[in-house]
Amino acid sequence: MSNDQYVFENPVTKYDDIKPTAQKQGGPGLDADLDNTPDRGETSYRGTGRLEGRKALITGGDSGIGAAVAIAYAREGADVAISYLPEEEEDAKGVVKLIEEAGRTAVALPGDITDAAFSRKLVADAVEGLGGLDILVNNAGKQQTQPDLLEITDEQFDETFKTNVYAMFWITKAALPHLAPGSSIINTSSIQAYSPSETLVDYASTKATINAFSKGLAQQLAPKGIRVNVVAPGPIWTPLQTAGGQPTEALPEFGEQTPLGRPGQPAELAPAYVFLASGESSYVIGETLNVNGGMPTP
Ligand code: NAD
Ligand code: MG
């Protein structure tokens, strides 16, 4: 696990040492409180200057996938702003420290993105703190498992759409005037967009929406030199899953349904976000990069 991402090794057994256990967190959940610490690339991600001088805003950059992306971006040479909920300060502090240890500027922006005014302010504060913006990663998300539609409250439905869809719209809209040609927008979808679980009806719907939003917007912005792409993770070991994303008793089997037979680690997502942010992917637009352990997608 401490090897860097360029090591030749078997992806089946790569993370045998990290096994999800049955555990339950309240609120948004913290990486710091997970029984079995995920790999976010802290000891492994090696940058090669692929994002030198770039300026990135990552929502939900405090933990899980967003944290892995923040670490990778900083080590590739980008200054990074992360957004997160105030109760996630502990996780955020750790990520800020790692960004700074990479020699880059870190901007910490706590607040609730289900509030439109905050979402707009978030972008303004990121632009100010970074001195500009050319990468936007919409990664924050809410996922609450409910076995029965009758148990999905109007509040849950609303919050899930506000967090996953409305905030992406508000933040992207606010960011656009700042994005020069060459900039990248990367949205975070899910395998749930194509293979919705019966227990994640609201969440899966938001992820299908994110795919459609991104493919439409990608065509609109391509002539302006701004590329929009999507990363669609499969089952990844993060606090989202322990904070109501999955039934607690199902966690020990989490990810076993994939052809690799295990959950993914946040560190395994980061290179996809690096590729889609960097100029290496200049002809890649409106694409969904599936990082899901081998599950077939349309
Ligand atoms: P995570 O809990 O580490 O990250 C989600 C983040 O969203 C939180 O850290 C939090 O900061 C942010 N967030 C949630 N509600 C917010 C709000 N109201 N205001 C501000 N920030 C808010 O979990 P993760 O798994 O790394 O999730 C990142 C993204 O990946 C999400 O969009 C999720 O849907 C997606 N995803 C995850 C999986 C998986 O298996 N973990 C699979 C597919 C897609
Ligand atoms: Mg978090």
mmCIF file of C-alpha atoms and ligand atoms in Angstrom:
data_model
loop_
_atom_site.group_PDB
_atom_site.id
_atom_site.type_symbol
_atom_site.label_atom_id
_atom_site.label_comp_id
_atom_site.label_asym_id
_atom_site.label_seq_id
_atom_site.Cartn_x
_atom_site.Cartn_y
_atom_site.Cartn_z
ATOM 1 C CA MET A 1 0.000 0.000 0.000
ATOM 2 C CA SER A 2 2.902 2.386 0.468
ATOM 3 C CA ASN A 3 4.090 1.727 -3.088
ATOM 4 C CA ASP A 4 3.348 4.472 -5.599
ATOM 5 C CA GLN A 5 0.743 4.155 -8.357
ATOM 6 C CA TYR A 6 3.325 3.050 -10.933
ATOM 7 C CA VAL A 7 4.147 -0.246 -9.227
ATOM 8 C CA PHE A 8 3.320 -3.455 -11.119
ATOM 9 C CA GLU A 9 0.974 -5.471 -8.911
ATOM 10 C CA ASN A 10 -2.145 -7.609 -8.897
ATOM 11 C CA PRO A 11 -5.275 -5.414 -8.589
ATOM 12 C CA VAL A 12 -7.207 -8.342 -7.087
ATOM 13 C CA THR A 13 -4.987 -8.587 -4.015
ATOM 14 C CA LYS A 14 -3.693 -4.996 -3.944
ATOM 15 C CA TYR A 15 -5.837 -3.956 -0.980
ATOM 16 C CA ASP A 16 -6.221 -7.226 0.903
ATOM 17 C CA ASP A 17 -5.217 -5.353 4.067
ATOM 18 C CA ILE A 18 -8.240 -2.995 3.993
ATOM 19 C CA LYS A 19 -11.494 -4.825 4.686
ATOM 20 C CA PRO A 20 -14.736 -2.903 5.332
ATOM 21 C CA THR A 21 -16.365 -3.848 8.625
ATOM 22 C CA ALA A 22 -19.886 -3.229 9.925
ATOM 23 C CA GLN A 23 -19.791 0.267 11.409
ATOM 24 C CA LYS A 24 -22.134 3.220 11.587
ATOM 25 C CA GLN A 25 -21.397 6.933 11.592
ATOM 26 C CA GLY A 26 -23.776 9.856 11.992
ATOM 27 C CA GLY A 27 -23.755 13.125 10.031
ATOM 28 C CA PRO A 28 -21.676 13.179 6.868
ATOM 29 C CA GLY A 29 -19.182 10.722 8.419
ATOM 30 C CA LEU A 30 -15.449 11.180 8.825
ATOM 31 C CA ASP A 31 -12.439 9.415 7.346
ATOM 32 C CA ALA A 32 -10.874 9.960 10.773
ATOM 33 C CA ASP A 33 -13.549 7.777 12.398
ATOM 34 C CA LEU A 34 -13.494 4.855 9.938
ATOM 35 C CA ASP A 35 -12.446 1.592 11.605
ATOM 36 C CA ASN A 36 -10.492 0.587 8.560
ATOM 37 C CA THR A 37 -8.621 3.547 7.110
ATOM 38 C CA PRO A 38 -9.030 3.906 3.349
ATOM 39 C CA ASP A 39 -6.053 4.566 1.092
ATOM 40 C CA ARG A 40 -6.312 8.129 -0.179
ATOM 41 C CA GLY A 41 -2.800 8.080 -1.604
ATOM 42 C CA GLU A 42 -1.186 9.796 1.381
ATOM 43 C CA THR A 43 1.828 7.491 1.331
ATOM 44 C CA SER A 44 1.636 6.442 -2.301
ATOM 45 C CA TYR A 45 0.591 9.108 -4.819
ATOM 46 C CA ARG A 46 3.599 10.359 -6.789
ATOM 47 C CA GLY A 47 3.089 13.459 -8.937
ATOM 48 C CA THR A 48 4.906 14.189 -12.176
ATOM 49 C CA GLY A 49 4.034 17.865 -12.742
ATOM 50 C CA ARG A 50 0.881 17.174 -14.740
ATOM 51 C CA LEU A 51 -1.077 20.084 -13.182
ATOM 52 C CA GLU A 52 1.740 22.563 -12.611
ATOM 53 C CA GLY A 53 0.384 25.998 -11.708
ATOM 54 C CA ARG A 54 -3.258 24.987 -12.006
ATOM 55 C CA LYS A 55 -5.991 26.124 -9.581
ATOM 56 C CA ALA A 56 -8.645 23.651 -8.493
ATOM 57 C CA LEU A 57 -11.827 23.716 -6.427
ATOM 58 C CA ILE A 58 -12.934 20.298 -5.159
ATOM 59 C CA THR A 59 -16.258 20.015 -3.337
ATOM 60 C CA GLY A 60 -16.227 17.358 -0.631
ATOM 61 C CA GLY A 61 -12.424 17.508 -0.729
ATOM 62 C CA ASP A 62 -12.130 16.684 2.973
ATOM 63 C CA SER A 63 -12.584 12.928 2.750
ATOM 64 C CA GLY A 64 -12.917 9.878 0.548
ATOM 65 C CA ILE A 65 -12.565 10.374 -3.186
ATOM 66 C CA GLY A 66 -12.376 14.170 -2.938
ATOM 67 C CA ALA A 67 -9.499 13.953 -0.463
ATOM 68 C CA ALA A 68 -7.600 11.560 -2.733
ATOM 69 C CA VAL A 69 -8.127 13.967 -5.649
ATOM 70 C CA ALA A 70 -6.956 16.928 -3.536
ATOM 71 C CA ILE A 71 -3.776 15.087 -2.521
ATOM 72 C CA ALA A 72 -3.054 14.031 -6.107
ATOM 73 C CA TYR A 73 -3.751 17.487 -7.573
ATOM 74 C CA ALA A 74 -1.418 19.158 -5.067
ATOM 75 C CA ARG A 75 1.338 16.636 -5.781
ATOM 76 C CA GLU A 76 0.841 17.269 -9.522
ATOM 77 C CA GLY A 77 1.512 20.973 -8.863
ATOM 78 C CA ALA A 78 -1.958 22.526 -8.400
ATOM 79 C CA ASP A 79 -3.178 24.885 -5.690
ATOM 80 C CA VAL A 80 -6.332 23.415 -4.207
ATOM 81 C CA ALA A 81 -9.466 24.745 -2.501
ATOM 82 C CA ILE A 82 -11.650 22.197 -0.722
ATOM 83 C CA SER A 83 -15.262 22.598 0.355
ATOM 84 C CA TYR A 84 -16.852 20.529 3.118
ATOM 85 C CA LEU A 85 -19.395 20.713 5.928
ATOM 86 C CA PRO A 86 -18.302 22.481 9.139
ATOM 87 C CA GLU A 87 -18.601 19.233 11.123
ATOM 88 C CA GLU A 88 -15.889 17.742 8.879
ATOM 89 C CA GLU A 89 -13.216 20.194 10.029
ATOM 90 C CA GLU A 90 -11.025 17.392 11.425
ATOM 91 C CA ASP A 91 -10.806 15.616 8.066
ATOM 92 C CA ALA A 92 -10.385 18.930 6.221
ATOM 93 C CA LYS A 93 -7.439 19.930 8.433
ATOM 94 C CA GLY A 94 -5.641 16.717 7.531
ATOM 95 C CA VAL A 95 -6.117 17.302 3.796
ATOM 96 C CA VAL A 96 -5.036 20.951 4.060
ATOM 97 C CA LYS A 97 -1.857 19.756 5.765
ATOM 98 C CA LEU A 98 -1.132 17.283 2.961
ATOM 99 C CA ILE A 99 -1.704 19.941 0.278
ATOM 100 C CA GLU A 100 0.671 22.288 2.054
ATOM 101 C CA GLU A 101 3.250 19.525 2.515
ATOM 102 C CA ALA A 102 3.192 19.183 -1.278
ATOM 103 C CA GLY A 103 4.316 22.821 -1.399
ATOM 104 C CA ARG A 104 0.993 24.151 -2.692
ATOM 105 C CA THR A 105 -1.607 26.632 -1.457
ATOM 106 C CA ALA A 106 -4.623 25.116 0.319
ATOM 107 C CA VAL A 107 -7.888 27.010 0.778
ATOM 108 C CA ALA A 108 -10.429 25.547 3.244
ATOM 109 C CA LEU A 109 -14.055 26.537 2.632
ATOM 110 C CA PRO A 110 -16.546 25.049 5.125
ATOM 111 C CA GLY A 111 -20.276 25.493 4.512
ATOM 112 C CA ASP A 112 -23.465 23.873 3.293
ATOM 113 C CA ILE A 113 -23.773 23.676 -0.497
ATOM 114 C CA THR A 114 -27.504 22.916 -0.327
ATOM 115 C CA ASP A 115 -27.738 26.690 0.145
ATOM 116 C CA ALA A 116 -27.551 28.501 -3.206
ATOM 117 C CA ALA A 117 -26.072 31.678 -1.752
ATOM 118 C CA PHE A 118 -23.329 29.690 -0.012
ATOM 119 C CA SER A 119 -22.568 27.761 -3.211
ATOM 120 C CA ARG A 120 -21.997 31.028 -5.059
ATOM 121 C CA LYS A 121 -19.908 32.462 -2.250
ATOM 122 C CA LEU A 122 -17.870 29.265 -2.200
ATOM 123 C CA VAL A 123 -16.794 29.820 -5.785
ATOM 124 C CA ALA A 124 -16.024 33.499 -5.161
ATOM 125 C CA ASP A 125 -13.931 32.590 -2.102
ATOM 126 C CA ALA A 126 -12.094 29.856 -3.988
ATOM 127 C CA VAL A 127 -11.261 32.262 -6.822
ATOM 128 C CA GLU A 128 -10.034 34.826 -4.339
ATOM 129 C CA GLY A 129 -8.018 32.360 -2.253
ATOM 130 C CA LEU A 130 -6.414 30.655 -5.256
ATOM 131 C CA GLY A 131 -6.017 33.782 -7.409
ATOM 132 C CA GLY A 132 -8.175 32.236 -10.145
ATOM 133 C CA LEU A 133 -9.755 28.930 -11.074
ATOM 134 C CA ASP A 134 -9.239 26.483 -13.957
ATOM 135 C CA ILE A 135 -10.338 23.107 -12.544
ATOM 136 C CA LEU A 136 -13.733 22.483 -10.937
ATOM 137 C CA VAL A 137 -14.430 19.069 -9.429
ATOM 138 C CA ASN A 138 -18.048 18.624 -8.345
ATOM 139 C CA ASN A 139 -17.644 15.705 -5.975
ATOM 140 C CA ALA A 140 -19.730 16.413 -2.846
ATOM 141 C CA GLY A 141 -22.580 13.963 -2.503
ATOM 142 C CA LYS A 142 -25.340 12.669 -0.283
ATOM 143 C CA GLN A 143 -26.409 9.011 -0.233
ATOM 144 C CA GLN A 144 -28.909 7.487 2.214
ATOM 145 C CA THR A 145 -30.100 3.923 1.779
ATOM 146 C CA GLN A 146 -33.868 3.318 2.147
ATOM 147 C CA PRO A 147 -35.419 -0.085 1.483
ATOM 148 C CA ASP A 148 -38.851 1.363 0.762
ATOM 149 C CA LEU A 149 -39.936 4.397 -1.255
ATOM 150 C CA LEU A 150 -42.392 5.184 1.532
ATOM 151 C CA GLU A 151 -39.398 5.721 3.840
ATOM 152 C CA ILE A 152 -37.780 8.329 1.628
ATOM 153 C CA THR A 153 -38.939 11.530 3.270
ATOM 154 C CA ASP A 154 -39.507 14.661 1.233
ATOM 155 C CA GLU A 155 -36.594 16.147 3.188
ATOM 156 C CA GLN A 156 -34.223 13.340 2.195
ATOM 157 C CA PHE A 157 -35.286 13.529 -1.446
ATOM 158 C CA ASP A 158 -34.819 17.295 -1.436
ATOM 159 C CA GLU A 159 -31.431 17.219 0.307
ATOM 160 C CA THR A 160 -30.125 14.493 -1.978
ATOM 161 C CA PHE A 161 -31.073 16.442 -5.090
ATOM 162 C CA LYS A 162 -29.873 19.743 -3.611
ATOM 163 C CA THR A 163 -26.466 18.293 -2.694
ATOM 164 C CA ASN A 164 -25.855 16.174 -5.774
ATOM 165 C CA VAL A 165 -27.595 18.150 -8.526
ATOM 166 C CA TYR A 166 -28.607 21.711 -7.566
ATOM 167 C CA ALA A 167 -25.253 22.505 -5.937
ATOM 168 C CA MET A 168 -23.432 21.226 -9.035
ATOM 169 C CA PHE A 169 -25.599 23.582 -11.113
ATOM 170 C CA TRP A 170 -25.100 26.586 -8.806
ATOM 171 C CA ILE A 171 -21.352 26.036 -8.411
ATOM 172 C CA THR A 172 -20.732 25.381 -12.100
ATOM 173 C CA LYS A 173 -22.725 28.443 -13.073
ATOM 174 C CA ALA A 174 -20.798 30.616 -10.629
ATOM 175 C CA ALA A 175 -17.466 29.183 -11.781
ATOM 176 C CA LEU A 176 -17.989 29.574 -15.530
ATOM 177 C CA PRO A 177 -17.177 33.295 -15.806
ATOM 178 C CA HIS A 178 -13.786 32.529 -14.213
ATOM 179 C CA LEU A 179 -12.828 29.554 -16.399
ATOM 180 C CA ALA A 180 -10.449 30.413 -19.244
ATOM 181 C CA PRO A 181 -10.105 28.168 -22.326
ATOM 182 C CA GLY A 182 -8.151 25.075 -21.259
ATOM 183 C CA SER A 183 -10.119 24.717 -18.034
ATOM 184 C CA SER A 184 -11.783 21.469 -16.949
ATOM 185 C CA ILE A 185 -14.999 20.660 -15.156
ATOM 186 C CA ILE A 186 -15.231 17.134 -13.741
ATOM 187 C CA ASN A 187 -18.469 15.860 -12.249
ATOM 188 C CA THR A 188 -18.852 12.773 -10.092
ATOM 189 C CA SER A 189 -21.495 10.289 -11.114
ATOM 190 C CA SER A 190 -21.740 6.615 -10.088
ATOM 191 C CA ILE A 191 -22.358 3.080 -11.311
ATOM 192 C CA GLN A 192 -25.770 3.831 -9.754
ATOM 193 C CA ALA A 193 -26.556 6.012 -12.792
ATOM 194 C CA TYR A 194 -26.849 2.823 -14.924
ATOM 195 C CA SER A 195 -27.437 0.066 -12.368
ATOM 196 C CA PRO A 196 -29.632 1.632 -9.715
ATOM 197 C CA SER A 197 -29.948 -0.329 -6.479
ATOM 198 C CA GLU A 198 -33.486 -0.869 -5.261
ATOM 199 C CA THR A 199 -32.487 0.822 -2.002
ATOM 200 C CA LEU A 200 -30.963 3.956 -3.564
ATOM 201 C CA VAL A 201 -33.771 5.231 -5.774
ATOM 202 C CA ASP A 202 -33.323 8.943 -5.026
ATOM 203 C CA TYR A 203 -29.514 8.856 -5.071
ATOM 204 C CA ALA A 204 -29.345 6.835 -8.294
ATOM 205 C CA SER A 205 -31.690 9.325 -9.953
ATOM 206 C CA THR A 206 -29.344 12.194 -9.101
ATOM 207 C CA LYS A 207 -26.423 10.331 -10.624
ATOM 208 C CA ALA A 208 -28.267 9.729 -13.919
ATOM 209 C CA THR A 209 -29.071 13.444 -13.907
ATOM 210 C CA ILE A 210 -25.405 14.313 -13.420
ATOM 211 C CA ASN A 211 -24.493 12.224 -16.476
ATOM 212 C CA ALA A 212 -27.085 13.939 -18.683
ATOM 213 C CA PHE A 213 -26.209 17.405 -17.373
ATOM 214 C CA SER A 214 -22.535 16.783 -18.067
ATOM 215 C CA LYS A 215 -22.954 15.395 -21.585
ATOM 216 C CA GLY A 216 -25.185 18.307 -22.581
ATOM 217 C CA LEU A 217 -22.970 20.941 -21.019
ATOM 218 C CA ALA A 218 -19.848 19.341 -22.505
ATOM 219 C CA GLN A 219 -21.108 20.074 -26.025
ATOM 220 C CA GLN A 220 -22.086 23.617 -25.092
ATOM 221 C CA LEU A 221 -18.701 24.476 -23.568
ATOM 222 C CA ALA A 222 -16.348 22.590 -25.918
ATOM 223 C CA PRO A 223 -16.292 25.423 -28.509
ATOM 224 C CA LYS A 224 -15.249 27.740 -25.677
ATOM 225 C CA GLY A 225 -12.305 25.496 -24.848
ATOM 226 C CA ILE A 226 -13.742 24.294 -21.563
ATOM 227 C CA ARG A 227 -13.957 20.518 -21.223
ATOM 228 C CA VAL A 228 -16.626 18.780 -19.147
ATOM 229 C CA ASN A 229 -16.200 15.123 -18.229
ATOM 230 C CA VAL A 230 -17.444 12.689 -15.616
ATOM 231 C CA VAL A 231 -15.939 10.081 -13.335
ATOM 232 C CA ALA A 232 -18.324 7.274 -12.359
ATOM 233 C CA PRO A 233 -17.003 5.346 -9.353
ATOM 234 C CA GLY A 234 -18.130 1.878 -8.357
ATOM 235 C CA PRO A 235 -18.187 0.813 -4.691
ATOM 236 C CA ILE A 236 -15.432 2.799 -2.979
ATOM 237 C CA TRP A 237 -14.522 2.543 0.698
ATOM 238 C CA THR A 238 -15.364 6.004 2.113
ATOM 239 C CA PRO A 239 -17.358 7.505 5.036
ATOM 240 C CA LEU A 240 -20.318 8.018 2.682
ATOM 241 C CA GLN A 241 -21.008 4.289 2.944
ATOM 242 C CA THR A 242 -20.798 4.082 6.736
ATOM 243 C CA ALA A 243 -22.901 7.225 7.290
ATOM 244 C CA GLY A 244 -26.108 5.705 5.954
ATOM 245 C CA GLY A 245 -25.029 5.058 2.361
ATOM 246 C CA GLN A 246 -25.312 1.278 2.856
ATOM 247 C CA PRO A 247 -27.089 -0.861 5.433
ATOM 248 C CA THR A 248 -24.521 -1.377 8.210
ATOM 249 C CA GLU A 249 -24.812 -5.170 8.098
ATOM 250 C CA ALA A 250 -24.015 -5.178 4.350
ATOM 251 C CA LEU A 251 -20.670 -3.381 4.740
ATOM 252 C CA PRO A 252 -18.464 -6.480 5.210
ATOM 253 C CA GLU A 253 -19.532 -7.614 1.702
ATOM 254 C CA PHE A 254 -19.221 -4.122 0.204
ATOM 255 C CA GLY A 255 -17.654 -4.270 -3.267
ATOM 256 C CA GLU A 256 -17.513 -8.075 -3.480
ATOM 257 C CA GLN A 257 -19.945 -8.028 -6.425
ATOM 258 C CA THR A 258 -17.358 -6.442 -8.709
ATOM 259 C CA PRO A 259 -15.246 -8.622 -11.035
ATOM 260 C CA LEU A 260 -12.222 -7.639 -8.904
ATOM 261 C CA GLY A 261 -14.131 -8.923 -5.875
ATOM 262 C CA ARG A 262 -13.316 -5.999 -3.608
ATOM 263 C CA PRO A 263 -14.215 -2.355 -3.002
ATOM 264 C CA GLY A 264 -12.096 0.336 -4.585
ATOM 265 C CA GLN A 265 -9.970 2.751 -2.596
ATOM 266 C CA PRO A 266 -10.163 6.536 -3.046
ATOM 267 C CA ALA A 267 -6.527 6.522 -4.214
ATOM 268 C CA GLU A 268 -7.584 4.425 -7.215
ATOM 269 C CA LEU A 269 -9.919 7.223 -8.372
ATOM 270 C CA ALA A 270 -7.421 10.069 -8.229
ATOM 271 C CA PRO A 271 -5.565 9.308 -11.500
ATOM 272 C CA ALA A 272 -8.858 9.485 -13.447
ATOM 273 C CA TYR A 273 -9.492 13.002 -12.107
ATOM 274 C CA VAL A 274 -5.895 13.992 -12.839
ATOM 275 C CA PHE A 275 -6.155 12.743 -16.427
ATOM 276 C CA LEU A 276 -9.441 14.593 -17.075
ATOM 277 C CA ALA A 277 -8.086 17.837 -15.539
ATOM 278 C CA SER A 278 -4.783 17.880 -17.394
ATOM 279 C CA GLY A 279 -4.112 18.874 -20.992
ATOM 280 C CA GLU A 280 -3.351 15.199 -21.737
ATOM 281 C CA SER A 281 -7.095 14.719 -22.212
ATOM 282 C CA SER A 282 -7.554 17.726 -24.538
ATOM 283 C CA TYR A 283 -9.655 15.698 -27.030
ATOM 284 C CA VAL A 284 -11.705 13.929 -24.340
ATOM 285 C CA ILE A 285 -15.052 15.690 -23.871
ATOM 286 C CA GLY A 286 -18.400 14.554 -22.491
ATOM 287 C CA GLU A 287 -16.810 11.254 -21.491
ATOM 288 C CA THR A 288 -17.667 9.165 -18.454
ATOM 289 C CA LEU A 289 -14.623 7.423 -17.077
ATOM 290 C CA ASN A 290 -15.871 4.424 -15.115
ATOM 291 C CA VAL A 291 -13.657 3.392 -12.222
ATOM 292 C CA ASN A 292 -15.644 0.519 -10.825
ATOM 293 C CA GLY A 293 -13.662 -2.705 -10.545
ATOM 294 C CA GLY A 294 -14.908 -4.060 -13.853
ATOM 295 C CA MET A 295 -18.693 -3.756 -13.795
ATOM 296 C CA PRO A 296 -20.058 -3.368 -17.344
ATOM 297 C CA THR A 297 -21.533 0.020 -18.253
ATOM 298 C CA PRO A 298 -23.456 1.270 -21.293
HETATM 299 P P1 NAD B 1 -17.364 11.272 1.297
HETATM 300 O O1 NAD B 1 -18.376 11.241 2.353
HETATM 301 O O2 NAD B 1 -15.952 11.164 1.710
HETATM 302 O O3 NAD B 1 -17.502 12.587 0.431
HETATM 303 C C1 NAD B 1 -18.708 13.242 0.212
HETATM 304 C C2 NAD B 1 -18.526 14.674 0.650
HETATM 305 O O4 NAD B 1 -19.659 15.434 0.281
HETATM 306 C C3 NAD B 1 -18.383 14.861 2.147
HETATM 307 O O5 NAD B 1 -17.054 14.779 2.573
HETATM 308 C C4 NAD B 1 -18.946 16.265 2.357
HETATM 309 O O6 NAD B 1 -17.896 17.192 2.544
HETATM 310 C C5 NAD B 1 -19.659 16.578 1.048
HETATM 311 N N1 NAD B 1 -21.013 17.038 1.306
HETATM 312 C C6 NAD B 1 -22.129 16.287 1.504
HETATM 313 N N2 NAD B 1 -23.170 17.078 1.758
HETATM 314 C C7 NAD B 1 -22.710 18.359 1.730
HETATM 315 C C8 NAD B 1 -23.317 19.625 1.917
HETATM 316 N N3 NAD B 1 -24.614 19.751 2.175
HETATM 317 N N4 NAD B 1 -22.538 20.733 1.843
HETATM 318 C C9 NAD B 1 -21.209 20.629 1.588
HETATM 319 N N5 NAD B 1 -20.595 19.457 1.372
HETATM 320 C C10 NAD B 1 -21.344 18.334 1.446
HETATM 321 O O7 NAD B 1 -17.739 10.109 0.269
HETATM 322 P P2 NAD B 1 -17.202 9.736 -1.198
HETATM 323 O O8 NAD B 1 -17.634 8.350 -1.400
HETATM 324 O O9 NAD B 1 -15.790 10.080 -1.383
HETATM 325 O O10 NAD B 1 -18.114 10.633 -2.132
HETATM 326 C C11 NAD B 1 -17.617 11.490 -3.136
HETATM 327 C C12 NAD B 1 -18.476 11.399 -4.371
HETATM 328 O O11 NAD B 1 -18.335 10.109 -4.948
HETATM 329 C C13 NAD B 1 -19.984 11.582 -4.127
HETATM 330 O O12 NAD B 1 -20.527 12.381 -5.151
HETATM 331 C C14 NAD B 1 -20.511 10.174 -4.229
HETATM 332 O O13 NAD B 1 -21.861 10.150 -4.631
HETATM 333 C C15 NAD B 1 -19.600 9.613 -5.287
HETATM 334 N N6 NAD B 1 -19.581 8.157 -5.339
HETATM 335 C C16 NAD B 1 -19.133 7.438 -4.286
HETATM 336 C C17 NAD B 1 -19.154 6.063 -4.369
HETATM 337 C C18 NAD B 1 -18.674 5.206 -3.235
HETATM 338 O O14 NAD B 1 -18.876 3.994 -3.286
HETATM 339 N N7 NAD B 1 -18.052 5.751 -2.209
HETATM 340 C C19 NAD B 1 -19.604 5.431 -5.519
HETATM 341 C C20 NAD B 1 -20.047 6.189 -6.573
HETATM 342 C C21 NAD B 1 -20.036 7.564 -6.481
HETATM 343 MG MG MG B 2 -16.280 14.130 4.396
#
